[in-house]
Amino acid sequence: MENETRPAWMADPLVKDIPEQKLQFVEQLFAKGHGKSQKEMMAYLMPMMKKAKEENLTFTPQEMNAAIAAIRKHSSKEELTQIDKILEKSRAGDRPAKP
């Protein structure tokens, strides 16, 4: 079976229109972010976001929402908790610093 090495969410119809390179980036982001503290997560997210920018890898809001929905659909309760933490930390990184 060719999908054995791919997580189930990557074969979900929600993400069928998202290019493979983007799906792999999201998978790496979530897989390597799993179990990290807030400090570790921020140290991990910054280079990942820089790498995405260097590779001209941008996501539309629709692509990101579809990928997150597919990941959540195929996740355990513990994984959902971790996903929420990752998303919260990544959103915090997008906010401008307060003066």
mmCIF file of C-alpha atoms in Angstrom:
data_model
loop_
_atom_site.group_PDB
_atom_site.id
_atom_site.type_symbol
_atom_site.label_atom_id
_atom_site.label_comp_id
_atom_site.label_asym_id
_atom_site.label_seq_id
_atom_site.Cartn_x
_atom_site.Cartn_y
_atom_site.Cartn_z
ATOM 1 C CA MET A 1 0.000 0.000 0.000
ATOM 2 C CA GLU A 2 1.505 3.336 -1.009
ATOM 3 C CA ASN A 3 -0.046 5.399 1.804
ATOM 4 C CA GLU A 4 1.532 3.346 4.600
ATOM 5 C CA THR A 5 4.259 5.895 5.353
ATOM 6 C CA ARG A 6 1.897 8.865 5.143
ATOM 7 C CA PRO A 7 -0.293 9.894 8.055
ATOM 8 C CA ALA A 8 -4.010 9.236 7.458
ATOM 9 C CA TRP A 9 -4.839 12.941 7.451
ATOM 10 C CA MET A 10 -2.681 13.492 4.340
ATOM 11 C CA ALA A 11 -5.051 11.242 2.357
ATOM 12 C CA ASP A 12 -8.175 12.985 3.677
ATOM 13 C CA PRO A 13 -10.443 14.568 1.030
ATOM 14 C CA LEU A 14 -10.175 17.883 2.930
ATOM 15 C CA VAL A 15 -6.565 18.277 1.744
ATOM 16 C CA LYS A 16 -6.811 16.752 -1.745
ATOM 17 C CA ASP A 17 -6.183 20.129 -3.428
ATOM 18 C CA ILE A 18 -3.152 21.080 -1.321
ATOM 19 C CA PRO A 19 0.247 20.435 -2.975
ATOM 20 C CA GLU A 20 2.294 17.568 -1.523
ATOM 21 C CA GLN A 21 5.186 19.870 -0.517
ATOM 22 C CA LYS A 22 2.847 21.924 1.656
ATOM 23 C CA LEU A 23 1.341 18.812 3.259
ATOM 24 C CA GLN A 24 4.822 17.521 4.093
ATOM 25 C CA PHE A 25 5.763 20.851 5.664
ATOM 26 C CA VAL A 26 2.645 20.830 7.866
ATOM 27 C CA GLU A 27 3.304 17.205 8.846
ATOM 28 C CA GLN A 28 6.875 18.062 9.845
ATOM 29 C CA LEU A 29 5.686 21.104 11.794
ATOM 30 C CA PHE A 30 3.196 19.113 13.838
ATOM 31 C CA ALA A 31 5.290 15.957 14.229
ATOM 32 C CA LYS A 32 8.419 17.717 15.456
ATOM 33 C CA GLY A 33 6.472 20.183 17.589
ATOM 34 C CA HIS A 34 4.861 17.378 19.560
ATOM 35 C CA GLY A 35 5.708 17.447 23.279
ATOM 36 C CA LYS A 36 7.770 20.635 23.271
ATOM 37 C CA SER A 37 7.550 23.273 26.001
ATOM 38 C CA GLN A 38 6.506 26.805 25.055
ATOM 39 C CA LYS A 39 10.145 27.956 24.982
ATOM 40 C CA GLU A 40 11.213 24.951 22.873
ATOM 41 C CA MET A 41 8.238 25.469 20.583
ATOM 42 C CA MET A 42 9.113 29.088 19.871
ATOM 43 C CA ALA A 43 12.738 28.126 19.199
ATOM 44 C CA TYR A 44 11.462 25.467 16.795
ATOM 45 C CA LEU A 45 8.793 27.541 15.042
ATOM 46 C CA MET A 46 10.973 30.494 14.094
ATOM 47 C CA PRO A 47 13.443 28.558 11.889
ATOM 48 C CA MET A 48 10.568 26.522 10.394
ATOM 49 C CA MET A 49 8.715 29.672 9.381
ATOM 50 C CA LYS A 50 11.925 31.148 7.976
ATOM 51 C CA LYS A 51 12.506 27.944 5.984
ATOM 52 C CA ALA A 52 8.978 28.127 4.572
ATOM 53 C CA LYS A 53 9.560 31.734 3.532
ATOM 54 C CA GLU A 54 12.898 30.879 1.878
ATOM 55 C CA GLU A 55 11.201 28.097 -0.097
ATOM 56 C CA ASN A 56 8.341 30.446 -1.073
ATOM 57 C CA LEU A 57 6.014 28.079 0.731
ATOM 58 C CA THR A 58 2.929 30.089 1.576
ATOM 59 C CA PHE A 59 -0.461 28.860 2.650
ATOM 60 C CA THR A 60 -3.815 30.411 1.965
ATOM 61 C CA PRO A 61 -6.086 30.579 5.014
ATOM 62 C CA GLN A 62 -8.251 27.933 3.309
ATOM 63 C CA GLU A 63 -5.287 25.554 2.878
ATOM 64 C CA MET A 64 -4.196 25.965 6.477
ATOM 65 C CA ASN A 65 -7.706 25.513 7.825
ATOM 66 C CA ALA A 66 -8.229 22.397 5.673
ATOM 67 C CA ALA A 67 -4.930 20.871 6.801
ATOM 68 C CA ILE A 68 -5.665 21.576 10.465
ATOM 69 C CA ALA A 69 -9.199 20.190 10.131
ATOM 70 C CA ALA A 70 -7.858 17.004 8.512
ATOM 71 C CA ILE A 71 -5.182 16.568 11.189
ATOM 72 C CA ARG A 72 -7.729 17.099 13.967
ATOM 73 C CA LYS A 73 -10.129 14.618 12.353
ATOM 74 C CA HIS A 74 -7.487 11.872 12.519
ATOM 75 C CA SER A 75 -6.074 12.689 15.978
ATOM 76 C CA SER A 76 -6.509 11.207 19.443
ATOM 77 C CA LYS A 77 -7.677 13.332 22.382
ATOM 78 C CA GLU A 78 -4.055 13.731 23.555
ATOM 79 C CA GLU A 79 -2.952 14.756 20.073
ATOM 80 C CA LEU A 80 -5.776 17.307 19.888
ATOM 81 C CA THR A 81 -4.546 18.887 23.109
ATOM 82 C CA GLN A 82 -1.018 19.120 21.660
ATOM 83 C CA ILE A 83 -2.333 20.531 18.367
ATOM 84 C CA ASP A 84 -4.191 23.240 20.261
ATOM 85 C CA LYS A 85 -0.967 24.145 22.100
ATOM 86 C CA ILE A 86 1.021 24.305 18.860
ATOM 87 C CA LEU A 87 -1.616 26.472 17.184
ATOM 88 C CA GLU A 88 -1.843 28.786 20.176
ATOM 89 C CA LYS A 89 1.945 29.235 20.204
ATOM 90 C CA SER A 90 2.149 29.801 16.466
ATOM 91 C CA ARG A 91 -0.608 32.421 16.626
ATOM 92 C CA ALA A 92 1.184 34.150 19.505
ATOM 93 C CA GLY A 93 4.288 34.343 17.296
ATOM 94 C CA ASP A 94 2.293 36.107 14.580
ATOM 95 C CA ARG A 95 1.200 38.926 16.849
ATOM 96 C CA PRO A 96 3.276 42.110 16.873
ATOM 97 C CA ALA A 97 5.251 42.722 20.047
ATOM 98 C CA LYS A 98 3.744 45.217 22.440
ATOM 99 C CA PRO A 99 5.779 48.422 22.828
#
